[in-house]
Phi, psi and omega in degrees: 000316181298319180295321174296323172295327177290321178297315179297320179299314181299314173307310181297323184288316181299318184298311187286329180289337186274119178296150179299315177225134183287157175302129182091012181225139178247171180290150187290337176293318183290314177304323178294309183300321175294318178303312180294324175300314179299315177296319171303319186287319180299313173303322182293319177289335174290323182292318179293338183267319188238347188092352175295163180051070184304325177282005191298317176307306181293325173296317186287320177300314177298321179294321182293323185298331186271355180241065177296142183305323180298323180293326177292320179293324172299304179298316180294321174298315175301324177276003172077025185249048184301327180298337187270351181305303183295317179294320184286328176292318181296318176302310179299314180300322176301309180296316177303320181296319185290318178295320175300313178299319180294325184288334186258347184222209176259159178309316181300311186294323178296312179299325179293315177295321183294321180289330184286327182263007186049050184295325186289323181295323179302311184295323180288326180288326179288340184303314180291334170297315178292320176302327183287346183290138172249156172228158185299314181275164176300139185306133180282347182200155173246153180294126173205187182269008180278156173289148177296146180294150179064030179069032185080001179285340183087151177276177182303315182303313184298320183291325175297309180303314185303317176298319187276098184278168182304320183290324177290318184296317173301315181298317179295326174301314171300319184288322178304308181301316180291324179293318183296315171306312177296320173307311178295319178301314178297320176291329174292320182292316178294319180293326178288322176301315183296321181294315181297318173291333183272351182298130186258143172239134177291144182205174180218051181278129174284145181205160174256132175234141182210149178301147176285089194254164179297164181298331181272000179261128183271104176280152174256131179275149182239138168282126187215181179216134168289132180257328170214161185212142172222176175297326186266347185165192183192180178252127181243131170269131171198162182279325186275138185266130175251165180261155180297148177077000181280137185274134180232166169236137187239125175250120176223142186038236190259008184248136179250117191247138164268136186211164183237143180280120181266319181210170179194152172218196191292331186243339186229164163225147175253128183238144177246128179287146177298312180232134188290154179283137167298156186294329183288315177305313181300309178305324183290324182287323178290324176301324183271000185304122176083351182281118185288346174293339183247014174307122184291144180267133183292124177276168173293155179304316182294341175286340178262003181280000000 
């Protein structure tokens, strides 16, 4: 029990001591969204220049909606990445401005504004900044020239990670550790109880053993002796051999016990009682062990049914 408590204490301390995000790491949801924003921005510039990627505007708008600047500022601050706040905020502002120009004017004017602001160079430069960000889980996506899956809406894994905040993850860890600790404690208590019931005591209690026969069958009782006894069963020395799994009735002291043969050899059988003996009953049998005054009297077969 003490070992179990030490393990649980160590696990709880480790959970408390572990930060939700290490210094220099952002959430993987933020990393994925920044990756999608970069891809969408690159596709939007290609669309403004050549008309390719006709869905680029909607994808960029969706990516921007997932990245409010206060959230970026908070996560970068918590991760100790203060230097990244301005570049990424400026990057988001640039994309907002280009989308606004696209919505209010023509594709050509949008391309002209992008060239005027050196938007493509900014997109290429910000790529290395995004790639340098680390997250605790394996990155959910990599920066590439492929369009974001689901039209920039993110996949189910991204949405799941987004919902599981650091607080929720810590609470889940506590719940898992508590359930684990409870399971260990219950197993140890059951094991301790089982060991107590199965503890064997040497004895020399005479007994009668007979097969558990049907009422119309006259079974023959065999004289035998318990050589050890527990609340769960015992070891009996006898001349007659029984088969494993055979059901028996055993008369010892003042008790008639139903039991099953677990093992047997030429001289002994091991039996398991159908209902375990109370500690008082077992101590009575042990106290009377070898006492001729409590020699069990062989009953008639119908008395043992």
